[in-house]
Amino acid sequence: MEPQKPSLRCCTICPRNCGIDRIAGQMGFCHGSMLPKIALVSTHHWEEPPISGTKGSGTVFFCHCNLRCVFCQNYKISAEGFGKTVSIERLSEIFLNQQDKGVHNINLVSPTQFIVQIASALCLAKNNGLKIPVVYNSNGYESAEMLKILNGLVDIYLPDFKYWDDEIAIAYSEAPRYASIAAQAILEMRRQLPQDVFDTEGILQKGLLLRHLVLPSHFLDSFKILDWIKASLGIDTYVSLLRQYTPMHQANTIKALSRRLTTFEYEKVTEYFLNIGLKNGFCQSKRSAAQEYTPIFNLAGVEKNSSNTKGENVW
Ligand code: SF4
């Protein structure tokens, strides 16, 4: 079956199905406009080793979001919308500029609300010589049907699986049915890219790497997500267990989220991962839970002749 033809005239790009006309300037839940909006183009060294490698990952941070995570570390661009609108042509040029810098991949961060514009920019960039892998780095709250337009354009899916419990998903991200929606989206990602392929240096070239941010007070929710991964994707699935939770944005308004994760909680989840037989995991060091690892959104690399940024490794 052909993928559904997406239209910004009646936006159903993501599971929110707002139905608004983005071309006429109407605003839906995410606040995404007709053209892509970005806040930072950088070389990122803090992603998982097969993504950042030695040369870094060429991140492009998109503005706005279809979730409302109370603990969002990127709230300046997700909730407050800091960023700059660019044309499809400029976006494709940014992808090619990143490639010229010698990074391992193009890393599309929070891309969901601009999936259609990104697909157009990727087609253009590929026609103009984009060769390095493209990473789709999303929050998991995706329409499985809409992801079909990325088939053949994206090489690596890097989705979050944030919550299992619906009450938590609603309370922390205003995301009803998060688990069932993310599960369907991830199955579609795996369908498109059934094999994980690494180069001789261990850098991922094609495949799926799932992320789960372990939250304070909720390690049982993490267990359920790991159970689903094992049952639905298999024990060889690559999973990154993030330890970097820091109470930012509005997190202090919720008691359970108003503190950092303890070593006990994180180790509960890593032990469970091993006990149920999952084989391919990445874990983070304790020092990853620091505000200084939050990117500085300053429009670097967005306009022509602006430079980008670097950082140190926390894995
Ligand atoms: S992409 Fe934005 S406007 Fe479109 S359905 Fe999702 S939240 Fe609504």
PDB file of C-alpha atoms and ligand atoms in Angstrom:
ATOM      1  CA  MET A   1       0.000   0.000   0.000  1.00  0.00           C
ATOM      2  CA  GLU A   2       1.289   3.513  -0.866  1.00  0.00           C
ATOM      3  CA  PRO A   3       2.017   5.746   2.135  1.00  0.00           C
ATOM      4  CA  GLN A   4      -0.645   8.304   2.945  1.00  0.00           C
ATOM      5  CA  LYS A   5       0.059  11.622   1.184  1.00  0.00           C
ATOM      6  CA  PRO A   6       0.790  14.101   3.973  1.00  0.00           C
ATOM      7  CA  SER A   7      -0.615  17.601   3.806  1.00  0.00           C
ATOM      8  CA  LEU A   8       0.156  20.654   5.893  1.00  0.00           C
ATOM      9  CA  ARG A   9      -3.232  22.033   4.801  1.00  0.00           C
ATOM     10  CA  CYS A  10      -4.925  19.734   7.312  1.00  0.00           C
ATOM     11  CA  CYS A  11      -2.114  18.589   9.564  1.00  0.00           C
ATOM     12  CA  THR A  12      -2.192  14.940  10.582  1.00  0.00           C
ATOM     13  CA  ILE A  13       1.583  14.634  10.610  1.00  0.00           C
ATOM     14  CA  CYS A  14       1.624  13.191  14.116  1.00  0.00           C
ATOM     15  CA  PRO A  15      -0.838  11.329  16.361  1.00  0.00           C
ATOM     16  CA  ARG A  16      -2.278  14.615  17.657  1.00  0.00           C
ATOM     17  CA  ASN A  17      -4.166  14.925  14.339  1.00  0.00           C
ATOM     18  CA  CYS A  18      -4.790  18.641  14.871  1.00  0.00           C
ATOM     19  CA  GLY A  19      -6.272  19.081  11.372  1.00  0.00           C
ATOM     20  CA  ILE A  20      -5.138  22.716  11.169  1.00  0.00           C
ATOM     21  CA  ASP A  21      -3.867  24.553   8.088  1.00  0.00           C
ATOM     22  CA  ARG A  22      -0.176  25.252   8.668  1.00  0.00           C
ATOM     23  CA  ILE A  23       0.227  26.819   5.235  1.00  0.00           C
ATOM     24  CA  ALA A  24      -2.371  29.445   6.190  1.00  0.00           C
ATOM     25  CA  GLY A  25      -0.445  30.099   9.427  1.00  0.00           C
ATOM     26  CA  GLN A  26      -2.690  28.181  11.830  1.00  0.00           C
ATOM     27  CA  MET A  27      -1.000  26.676  14.865  1.00  0.00           C
ATOM     28  CA  GLY A  28      -1.554  23.186  16.208  1.00  0.00           C
ATOM     29  CA  PHE A  29      -0.447  21.523  19.435  1.00  0.00           C
ATOM     30  CA  CYS A  30       3.234  21.584  18.431  1.00  0.00           C
ATOM     31  CA  HIS A  31       3.258  25.205  17.168  1.00  0.00           C
ATOM     32  CA  GLY A  32       5.161  24.020  14.065  1.00  0.00           C
ATOM     33  CA  SER A  33       4.925  26.355  11.096  1.00  0.00           C
ATOM     34  CA  MET A  34       4.888  25.709   7.352  1.00  0.00           C
ATOM     35  CA  LEU A  35       8.666  25.953   6.979  1.00  0.00           C
ATOM     36  CA  PRO A  36      11.183  24.114   9.162  1.00  0.00           C
ATOM     37  CA  LYS A  37      12.534  26.025  12.127  1.00  0.00           C
ATOM     38  CA  ILE A  38      15.875  25.198  13.708  1.00  0.00           C
ATOM     39  CA  ALA A  39      17.856  26.466  16.690  1.00  0.00           C
ATOM     40  CA  LEU A  40      21.306  24.935  16.371  1.00  0.00           C
ATOM     41  CA  VAL A  41      23.514  23.080  13.917  1.00  0.00           C
ATOM     42  CA  SER A  42      26.378  21.442  15.800  1.00  0.00           C
ATOM     43  CA  THR A  43      28.876  18.625  16.038  1.00  0.00           C
ATOM     44  CA  HIS A  44      27.699  16.510  18.940  1.00  0.00           C
ATOM     45  CA  HIS A  45      30.034  14.189  20.846  1.00  0.00           C
ATOM     46  CA  TRP A  46      27.607  13.118  23.567  1.00  0.00           C
ATOM     47  CA  GLU A  47      25.449  10.637  21.671  1.00  0.00           C
ATOM     48  CA  GLU A  48      25.990   6.890  22.032  1.00  0.00           C
ATOM     49  CA  PRO A  49      29.436   5.708  20.789  1.00  0.00           C
ATOM     50  CA  PRO A  50      28.126   4.178  17.515  1.00  0.00           C
ATOM     51  CA  ILE A  51      26.427   7.494  16.721  1.00  0.00           C
ATOM     52  CA  SER A  52      29.026  10.060  17.847  1.00  0.00           C
ATOM     53  CA  GLY A  53      32.092   7.907  17.173  1.00  0.00           C
ATOM     54  CA  THR A  54      35.334   9.870  17.019  1.00  0.00           C
ATOM     55  CA  LYS A  55      34.278  12.559  14.572  1.00  0.00           C
ATOM     56  CA  GLY A  56      30.956  13.511  16.155  1.00  0.00           C
ATOM     57  CA  SER A  57      27.368  13.477  14.991  1.00  0.00           C
ATOM     58  CA  GLY A  58      26.087  16.325  12.829  1.00  0.00           C
ATOM     59  CA  THR A  59      23.103  17.459  14.851  1.00  0.00           C
ATOM     60  CA  VAL A  60      20.343  19.705  13.541  1.00  0.00           C
ATOM     61  CA  PHE A  61      18.002  20.739  16.382  1.00  0.00           C
ATOM     62  CA  PHE A  62      14.426  21.408  15.273  1.00  0.00           C
ATOM     63  CA  CYS A  63      12.150  23.769  17.204  1.00  0.00           C
ATOM     64  CA  HIS A  64       8.798  23.040  18.802  1.00  0.00           C
ATOM     65  CA  CYS A  65       7.557  19.606  19.852  1.00  0.00           C
ATOM     66  CA  ASN A  66       4.441  17.468  19.854  1.00  0.00           C
ATOM     67  CA  LEU A  67       5.024  16.537  23.508  1.00  0.00           C
ATOM     68  CA  ARG A  68       4.953  18.766  26.592  1.00  0.00           C
ATOM     69  CA  CYS A  69       7.477  17.047  28.836  1.00  0.00           C
ATOM     70  CA  VAL A  70       7.571  18.833  32.178  1.00  0.00           C
ATOM     71  CA  PHE A  71      11.257  17.958  32.528  1.00  0.00           C
ATOM     72  CA  CYS A  72      12.328  18.939  28.998  1.00  0.00           C
ATOM     73  CA  GLN A  73      15.989  19.977  28.933  1.00  0.00           C
ATOM     74  CA  ASN A  74      15.492  21.644  25.542  1.00  0.00           C
ATOM     75  CA  TYR A  75      12.474  23.700  26.635  1.00  0.00           C
ATOM     76  CA  LYS A  76      13.981  26.864  25.183  1.00  0.00           C
ATOM     77  CA  ILE A  77      13.375  25.475  21.695  1.00  0.00           C
ATOM     78  CA  SER A  78      10.575  22.963  22.339  1.00  0.00           C
ATOM     79  CA  ALA A  79       8.218  25.000  24.540  1.00  0.00           C
ATOM     80  CA  GLU A  80       9.462  28.561  23.984  1.00  0.00           C
ATOM     81  CA  GLY A  81      10.074  28.076  20.257  1.00  0.00           C
ATOM     82  CA  PHE A  82      13.457  29.808  20.078  1.00  0.00           C
ATOM     83  CA  GLY A  83      14.870  29.322  16.588  1.00  0.00           C
ATOM     84  CA  LYS A  84      14.881  30.515  13.027  1.00  0.00           C
ATOM     85  CA  THR A  85      12.733  29.517  10.080  1.00  0.00           C
ATOM     86  CA  VAL A  86      14.691  28.256   7.082  1.00  0.00           C
ATOM     87  CA  SER A  87      13.748  27.280   3.556  1.00  0.00           C
ATOM     88  CA  ILE A  88      13.814  23.674   2.328  1.00  0.00           C
ATOM     89  CA  GLU A  89      16.797  24.641   0.154  1.00  0.00           C
ATOM     90  CA  ARG A  90      18.702  26.071   3.124  1.00  0.00           C
ATOM     91  CA  LEU A  91      17.938  22.965   5.196  1.00  0.00           C
ATOM     92  CA  SER A  92      19.336  20.720   2.467  1.00  0.00           C
ATOM     93  CA  GLU A  93      22.412  22.959   2.293  1.00  0.00           C
ATOM     94  CA  ILE A  94      22.849  22.621   6.073  1.00  0.00           C
ATOM     95  CA  PHE A  95      22.842  18.817   5.695  1.00  0.00           C
ATOM     96  CA  LEU A  96      25.552  19.072   3.030  1.00  0.00           C
ATOM     97  CA  ASN A  97      27.561  21.536   5.157  1.00  0.00           C
ATOM     98  CA  GLN A  98      27.484  19.042   8.018  1.00  0.00           C
ATOM     99  CA  GLN A  99      28.767  16.329   5.691  1.00  0.00           C
ATOM    100  CA  ASP A 100      31.601  18.631   4.562  1.00  0.00           C
ATOM    101  CA  LYS A 101      32.706  18.968   8.213  1.00  0.00           C
ATOM    102  CA  GLY A 102      33.465  15.231   8.271  1.00  0.00           C
ATOM    103  CA  VAL A 103      30.889  14.122  10.867  1.00  0.00           C
ATOM    104  CA  HIS A 104      29.711  10.502  10.925  1.00  0.00           C
ATOM    105  CA  ASN A 105      26.059  11.263  10.220  1.00  0.00           C
ATOM    106  CA  ILE A 106      23.281  13.846   9.989  1.00  0.00           C
ATOM    107  CA  ASN A 107      21.357  13.742  13.272  1.00  0.00           C
ATOM    108  CA  LEU A 108      17.804  15.160  13.061  1.00  0.00           C
ATOM    109  CA  VAL A 109      16.840  16.054  16.638  1.00  0.00           C
ATOM    110  CA  SER A 110      13.098  16.470  17.436  1.00  0.00           C
ATOM    111  CA  PRO A 111      12.124  16.199  13.772  1.00  0.00           C
ATOM    112  CA  THR A 112       8.549  14.858  14.017  1.00  0.00           C
ATOM    113  CA  GLN A 113       6.587  18.077  13.448  1.00  0.00           C
ATOM    114  CA  PHE A 114       8.690  18.815  10.331  1.00  0.00           C
ATOM    115  CA  ILE A 115       8.773  15.322   8.848  1.00  0.00           C
ATOM    116  CA  VAL A 116       7.366  16.432   5.478  1.00  0.00           C
ATOM    117  CA  GLN A 117       9.745  19.362   5.064  1.00  0.00           C
ATOM    118  CA  ILE A 118      12.679  17.199   6.191  1.00  0.00           C
ATOM    119  CA  ALA A 119      11.793  14.522   3.611  1.00  0.00           C
ATOM    120  CA  SER A 120      11.869  17.188   0.866  1.00  0.00           C
ATOM    121  CA  ALA A 121      15.188  18.620   2.095  1.00  0.00           C
ATOM    122  CA  LEU A 122      16.730  15.144   2.314  1.00  0.00           C
ATOM    123  CA  CYS A 123      15.656  14.315  -1.261  1.00  0.00           C
ATOM    124  CA  LEU A 124      17.267  17.541  -2.429  1.00  0.00           C
ATOM    125  CA  ALA A 125      20.451  16.974  -0.418  1.00  0.00           C
ATOM    126  CA  LYS A 126      20.769  13.384  -1.647  1.00  0.00           C
ATOM    127  CA  ASN A 127      20.420  14.587  -5.237  1.00  0.00           C
ATOM    128  CA  ASN A 128      23.245  17.019  -4.486  1.00  0.00           C
ATOM    129  CA  GLY A 129      25.609  14.448  -2.985  1.00  0.00           C
ATOM    130  CA  LEU A 130      24.550  13.676   0.602  1.00  0.00           C
ATOM    131  CA  LYS A 131      26.055  10.238   1.303  1.00  0.00           C
ATOM    132  CA  ILE A 132      26.516   9.905   5.081  1.00  0.00           C
ATOM    133  CA  PRO A 133      23.835   8.140   7.169  1.00  0.00           C
ATOM    134  CA  VAL A 134      20.796  10.103   8.319  1.00  0.00           C
ATOM    135  CA  VAL A 135      19.699   9.606  11.941  1.00  0.00           C
ATOM    136  CA  TYR A 136      16.068  10.262  12.910  1.00  0.00           C
ATOM    137  CA  ASN A 137      16.254  11.160  16.612  1.00  0.00           C
ATOM    138  CA  SER A 138      12.690  11.456  17.904  1.00  0.00           C
ATOM    139  CA  ASN A 139      10.510  11.289  21.000  1.00  0.00           C
ATOM    140  CA  GLY A 140       8.622   8.213  19.738  1.00  0.00           C
ATOM    141  CA  TYR A 141       5.210   9.922  19.605  1.00  0.00           C
ATOM    142  CA  GLU A 142       4.932   9.364  15.872  1.00  0.00           C
ATOM    143  CA  SER A 143       2.375   8.284  13.331  1.00  0.00           C
ATOM    144  CA  ALA A 144       3.531   4.907  11.982  1.00  0.00           C
ATOM    145  CA  GLU A 145       1.774   5.731   8.710  1.00  0.00           C
ATOM    146  CA  MET A 146       3.612   9.046   8.347  1.00  0.00           C
ATOM    147  CA  LEU A 147       6.988   7.425   8.974  1.00  0.00           C
ATOM    148  CA  LYS A 148       6.556   5.594   5.673  1.00  0.00           C
ATOM    149  CA  ILE A 149       7.524   8.774   3.830  1.00  0.00           C
ATOM    150  CA  LEU A 150      10.999   8.418   5.362  1.00  0.00           C
ATOM    151  CA  ASN A 151      11.497   4.907   3.987  1.00  0.00           C
ATOM    152  CA  GLY A 152      14.767   5.002   2.041  1.00  0.00           C
ATOM    153  CA  LEU A 153      15.659   8.493   3.298  1.00  0.00           C
ATOM    154  CA  VAL A 154      16.548   7.654   6.892  1.00  0.00           C
ATOM    155  CA  ASP A 155      19.314   5.151   7.708  1.00  0.00           C
ATOM    156  CA  ILE A 156      19.151   5.021  11.493  1.00  0.00           C
ATOM    157  CA  TYR A 157      16.142   5.403  13.743  1.00  0.00           C
ATOM    158  CA  LEU A 158      16.959   6.662  17.232  1.00  0.00           C
ATOM    159  CA  PRO A 159      13.570   6.899  18.969  1.00  0.00           C
ATOM    160  CA  ASP A 160      12.759   7.307  22.639  1.00  0.00           C
ATOM    161  CA  PHE A 161      10.466   4.892  24.387  1.00  0.00           C
ATOM    162  CA  LYS A 162       9.582   7.140  27.312  1.00  0.00           C
ATOM    163  CA  TYR A 163       6.649   5.675  29.208  1.00  0.00           C
ATOM    164  CA  TRP A 164       4.625   2.525  29.526  1.00  0.00           C
ATOM    165  CA  ASP A 165       1.932   3.719  31.906  1.00  0.00           C
ATOM    166  CA  ASP A 166      -0.651   5.977  30.269  1.00  0.00           C
ATOM    167  CA  GLU A 167      -1.264   8.013  33.419  1.00  0.00           C
ATOM    168  CA  ILE A 168       2.421   8.904  33.609  1.00  0.00           C
ATOM    169  CA  ALA A 169       2.531   9.788  29.906  1.00  0.00           C
ATOM    170  CA  ILE A 170      -0.436  12.122  30.297  1.00  0.00           C
ATOM    171  CA  ALA A 171       0.824  13.687  33.525  1.00  0.00           C
ATOM    172  CA  TYR A 172       4.408  14.265  32.369  1.00  0.00           C
ATOM    173  CA  SER A 173       4.053  14.862  28.601  1.00  0.00           C
ATOM    174  CA  GLU A 174       0.335  15.362  27.864  1.00  0.00           C
ATOM    175  CA  ALA A 175       0.661  12.306  25.641  1.00  0.00           C
ATOM    176  CA  PRO A 176      -2.341   9.976  25.770  1.00  0.00           C
ATOM    177  CA  ARG A 177      -1.724   6.421  24.494  1.00  0.00           C
ATOM    178  CA  TYR A 178       2.009   7.140  24.356  1.00  0.00           C
ATOM    179  CA  ALA A 179       3.068   3.489  24.780  1.00  0.00           C
ATOM    180  CA  SER A 180       0.816   2.020  22.098  1.00  0.00           C
ATOM    181  CA  ILE A 181       1.645   4.864  19.672  1.00  0.00           C
ATOM    182  CA  ALA A 182       5.396   4.616  20.254  1.00  0.00           C
ATOM    183  CA  ALA A 183       5.246   0.818  19.969  1.00  0.00           C
ATOM    184  CA  GLN A 184       3.571   0.994  16.551  1.00  0.00           C
ATOM    185  CA  ALA A 185       6.019   3.658  15.383  1.00  0.00           C
ATOM    186  CA  ILE A 186       9.026   1.629  16.515  1.00  0.00           C
ATOM    187  CA  LEU A 187       7.711  -1.497  14.768  1.00  0.00           C
ATOM    188  CA  GLU A 188       7.433   0.522  11.550  1.00  0.00           C
ATOM    189  CA  MET A 189      11.022   1.771  12.031  1.00  0.00           C
ATOM    190  CA  ARG A 190      12.214  -1.822  12.481  1.00  0.00           C
ATOM    191  CA  ARG A 191      10.233  -2.907   9.423  1.00  0.00           C
ATOM    192  CA  GLN A 192      12.036  -0.296   7.313  1.00  0.00           C
ATOM    193  CA  LEU A 193      15.457  -1.140   8.738  1.00  0.00           C
ATOM    194  CA  PRO A 194      15.435  -4.785   9.858  1.00  0.00           C
ATOM    195  CA  GLN A 195      19.221  -5.157  10.186  1.00  0.00           C
ATOM    196  CA  ASP A 196      21.726  -3.228  12.313  1.00  0.00           C
ATOM    197  CA  VAL A 197      24.810  -2.564  10.208  1.00  0.00           C
ATOM    198  CA  PHE A 198      28.074  -1.175  11.617  1.00  0.00           C
ATOM    199  CA  ASP A 199      31.219  -0.109   9.781  1.00  0.00           C
ATOM    200  CA  THR A 200      34.671  -1.439  10.657  1.00  0.00           C
ATOM    201  CA  GLU A 201      35.051   1.252  13.342  1.00  0.00           C
ATOM    202  CA  GLY A 202      31.792   0.287  15.055  1.00  0.00           C
ATOM    203  CA  ILE A 203      29.820   3.274  13.762  1.00  0.00           C
ATOM    204  CA  LEU A 204      26.182   2.476  13.037  1.00  0.00           C
ATOM    205  CA  GLN A 205      25.370   2.787   9.343  1.00  0.00           C
ATOM    206  CA  LYS A 206      21.834   1.395   9.321  1.00  0.00           C
ATOM    207  CA  GLY A 207      19.387   0.186  11.931  1.00  0.00           C
ATOM    208  CA  LEU A 208      17.516   0.971  15.111  1.00  0.00           C
ATOM    209  CA  LEU A 209      18.779   2.137  18.485  1.00  0.00           C
ATOM    210  CA  LEU A 210      16.128   2.668  21.143  1.00  0.00           C
ATOM    211  CA  ARG A 211      16.508   5.141  23.966  1.00  0.00           C
ATOM    212  CA  HIS A 212      14.896   5.084  27.355  1.00  0.00           C
ATOM    213  CA  LEU A 213      15.402   7.842  29.910  1.00  0.00           C
ATOM    214  CA  VAL A 214      15.199   6.276  33.354  1.00  0.00           C
ATOM    215  CA  LEU A 215      13.108   8.578  35.548  1.00  0.00           C
ATOM    216  CA  PRO A 216      13.297   8.981  39.316  1.00  0.00           C
ATOM    217  CA  SER A 217      10.528   7.071  41.151  1.00  0.00           C
ATOM    218  CA  HIS A 218       9.528   5.032  38.077  1.00  0.00           C
ATOM    219  CA  PHE A 219      11.873   2.111  37.540  1.00  0.00           C
ATOM    220  CA  LEU A 220       8.928  -0.322  37.345  1.00  0.00           C
ATOM    221  CA  ASP A 221       7.727   1.547  34.264  1.00  0.00           C
ATOM    222  CA  SER A 222      11.196   1.030  32.770  1.00  0.00           C
ATOM    223  CA  PHE A 223      10.884  -2.725  33.384  1.00  0.00           C
ATOM    224  CA  LYS A 224       7.666  -2.865  31.336  1.00  0.00           C
ATOM    225  CA  ILE A 225       9.317  -1.087  28.418  1.00  0.00           C
ATOM    226  CA  LEU A 226      12.240  -3.513  28.498  1.00  0.00           C
ATOM    227  CA  ASP A 227       9.776  -6.431  28.580  1.00  0.00           C
ATOM    228  CA  TRP A 228       8.090  -5.059  25.447  1.00  0.00           C
ATOM    229  CA  ILE A 229      11.412  -4.632  23.668  1.00  0.00           C
ATOM    230  CA  LYS A 230      12.356  -8.224  24.389  1.00  0.00           C
ATOM    231  CA  ALA A 231       8.965  -9.626  23.354  1.00  0.00           C
ATOM    232  CA  SER A 232       8.428  -7.483  20.255  1.00  0.00           C
ATOM    233  CA  LEU A 233      11.896  -6.746  18.885  1.00  0.00           C
ATOM    234  CA  GLY A 234      14.105  -9.450  20.367  1.00  0.00           C
ATOM    235  CA  ILE A 235      17.053  -9.708  22.708  1.00  0.00           C
ATOM    236  CA  ASP A 236      19.553  -8.370  20.156  1.00  0.00           C
ATOM    237  CA  THR A 237      17.882  -4.951  19.993  1.00  0.00           C
ATOM    238  CA  TYR A 238      20.237  -2.072  20.755  1.00  0.00           C
ATOM    239  CA  VAL A 239      18.964  -0.117  23.740  1.00  0.00           C
ATOM    240  CA  SER A 240      20.423   2.935  25.375  1.00  0.00           C
ATOM    241  CA  LEU A 241      19.503   3.428  29.033  1.00  0.00           C
ATOM    242  CA  LEU A 242      19.850   7.125  29.736  1.00  0.00           C
ATOM    243  CA  ARG A 243      20.901   8.220  33.198  1.00  0.00           C
ATOM    244  CA  GLN A 244      21.019  11.937  32.466  1.00  0.00           C
ATOM    245  CA  TYR A 245      17.714  12.938  34.065  1.00  0.00           C
ATOM    246  CA  THR A 246      18.019  16.372  35.659  1.00  0.00           C
ATOM    247  CA  PRO A 247      15.006  18.197  37.129  1.00  0.00           C
ATOM    248  CA  MET A 248      14.683  21.051  34.654  1.00  0.00           C
ATOM    249  CA  HIS A 249      11.904  23.222  33.221  1.00  0.00           C
ATOM    250  CA  GLN A 250       8.740  22.459  35.279  1.00  0.00           C
ATOM    251  CA  ALA A 251       9.972  19.215  36.879  1.00  0.00           C
ATOM    252  CA  ASN A 252      10.015  20.710  40.353  1.00  0.00           C
ATOM    253  CA  THR A 253       6.226  21.063  40.239  1.00  0.00           C
ATOM    254  CA  ILE A 254       5.967  17.241  40.442  1.00  0.00           C
ATOM    255  CA  LYS A 255       7.368  15.682  43.614  1.00  0.00           C
ATOM    256  CA  ALA A 256       8.420  12.401  41.984  1.00  0.00           C
ATOM    257  CA  LEU A 257      10.454  14.276  39.367  1.00  0.00           C
ATOM    258  CA  SER A 258      11.956  16.961  41.557  1.00  0.00           C
ATOM    259  CA  ARG A 259      15.204  15.118  42.254  1.00  0.00           C
ATOM    260  CA  ARG A 260      17.936  13.317  40.345  1.00  0.00           C
ATOM    261  CA  LEU A 261      17.934   9.599  39.732  1.00  0.00           C
ATOM    262  CA  THR A 262      19.672   7.534  42.396  1.00  0.00           C
ATOM    263  CA  THR A 263      22.384   4.996  41.604  1.00  0.00           C
ATOM    264  CA  PHE A 264      20.085   2.348  43.137  1.00  0.00           C
ATOM    265  CA  GLU A 265      17.262   3.180  40.692  1.00  0.00           C
ATOM    266  CA  TYR A 266      19.510   3.239  37.640  1.00  0.00           C
ATOM    267  CA  GLU A 267      21.185  -0.029  38.584  1.00  0.00           C
ATOM    268  CA  LYS A 268      17.788  -1.663  39.146  1.00  0.00           C
ATOM    269  CA  VAL A 269      17.026  -0.987  35.490  1.00  0.00           C
ATOM    270  CA  THR A 270      20.428  -2.052  34.132  1.00  0.00           C
ATOM    271  CA  GLU A 271      20.235  -5.261  36.208  1.00  0.00           C
ATOM    272  CA  TYR A 272      16.737  -5.973  34.921  1.00  0.00           C
ATOM    273  CA  PHE A 273      17.982  -5.424  31.366  1.00  0.00           C
ATOM    274  CA  LEU A 274      20.596  -8.134  31.862  1.00  0.00           C
ATOM    275  CA  ASN A 275      18.340 -10.457  33.892  1.00  0.00           C
ATOM    276  CA  ILE A 276      15.725 -10.717  31.158  1.00  0.00           C
ATOM    277  CA  GLY A 277      18.422 -11.554  28.613  1.00  0.00           C
ATOM    278  CA  LEU A 278      18.735  -8.348  26.600  1.00  0.00           C
ATOM    279  CA  LYS A 279      22.210  -8.328  25.077  1.00  0.00           C
ATOM    280  CA  ASN A 280      23.012  -4.988  23.487  1.00  0.00           C
ATOM    281  CA  GLY A 281      22.861  -2.061  25.864  1.00  0.00           C
ATOM    282  CA  PHE A 282      24.536   1.271  26.385  1.00  0.00           C
ATOM    283  CA  CYS A 283      24.617   2.899  29.784  1.00  0.00           C
ATOM    284  CA  GLN A 284      25.647   6.375  30.833  1.00  0.00           C
ATOM    285  CA  SER A 285      28.027   7.542  33.496  1.00  0.00           C
ATOM    286  CA  LYS A 286      26.666   9.381  36.528  1.00  0.00           C
ATOM    287  CA  ARG A 287      28.218  12.660  35.424  1.00  0.00           C
ATOM    288  CA  SER A 288      25.890  12.757  32.404  1.00  0.00           C
ATOM    289  CA  ALA A 289      23.211  14.164  34.764  1.00  0.00           C
ATOM    290  CA  ALA A 290      24.432  17.735  34.595  1.00  0.00           C
ATOM    291  CA  GLN A 291      22.938  20.842  33.098  1.00  0.00           C
ATOM    292  CA  GLU A 292      26.189  21.697  31.310  1.00  0.00           C
ATOM    293  CA  TYR A 293      25.491  18.859  28.860  1.00  0.00           C
ATOM    294  CA  THR A 294      22.405  20.660  27.641  1.00  0.00           C
ATOM    295  CA  PRO A 295      23.183  22.211  24.253  1.00  0.00           C
ATOM    296  CA  ILE A 296      23.429  25.982  24.065  1.00  0.00           C
ATOM    297  CA  PHE A 297      20.876  27.096  21.509  1.00  0.00           C
ATOM    298  CA  ASN A 298      22.336  30.100  19.755  1.00  0.00           C
ATOM    299  CA  LEU A 299      21.462  29.591  16.079  1.00  0.00           C
ATOM    300  CA  ALA A 300      25.048  28.538  15.335  1.00  0.00           C
ATOM    301  CA  GLY A 301      25.259  27.003  11.877  1.00  0.00           C
ATOM    302  CA  VAL A 302      21.695  27.988  10.982  1.00  0.00           C
ATOM    303  CA  GLU A 303      22.616  30.906   8.783  1.00  0.00           C
ATOM    304  CA  LYS A 304      25.350  30.879   6.182  1.00  0.00           C
ATOM    305  CA  ASN A 305      28.882  31.433   7.562  1.00  0.00           C
ATOM    306  CA  SER A 306      27.919  30.849  11.237  1.00  0.00           C
ATOM    307  CA  SER A 307      30.082  28.297  13.084  1.00  0.00           C
ATOM    308  CA  ASN A 308      29.038  25.260  15.128  1.00  0.00           C
ATOM    309  CA  THR A 309      29.931  23.813  18.550  1.00  0.00           C
ATOM    310  CA  LYS A 310      31.681  20.854  20.167  1.00  0.00           C
ATOM    311  CA  GLY A 311      31.499  19.006  23.495  1.00  0.00           C
ATOM    312  CA  GLU A 312      33.037  16.146  25.540  1.00  0.00           C
ATOM    313  CA  ASN A 313      32.087  12.493  25.881  1.00  0.00           C
ATOM    314  CA  VAL A 314      29.819  11.302  28.745  1.00  0.00           C
ATOM    315  CA  TRP A 315      29.523   7.582  27.840  1.00  0.00           C
TER     316      TRP A 315
HETATM  317  S1  SF4 B   1       2.574  17.975  13.690  1.00  0.00           S
HETATM  318 FE1  SF4 B   1       1.849  19.603  15.072  1.00  0.00          FE
HETATM  319  S2  SF4 B   1       0.079  20.535  14.040  1.00  0.00           S
HETATM  320 FE2  SF4 B   1       0.497  18.562  13.035  1.00  0.00          FE
HETATM  321  S3  SF4 B   1      -0.804  17.059  14.046  1.00  0.00           S
HETATM  322 FE3  SF4 B   1       1.156  17.025  15.141  1.00  0.00          FE
HETATM  323  S4  SF4 B   1       0.971  18.491  16.811  1.00  0.00           S
HETATM  324 FE4  SF4 B   1      -0.693  18.888  15.375  1.00  0.00          FE
END
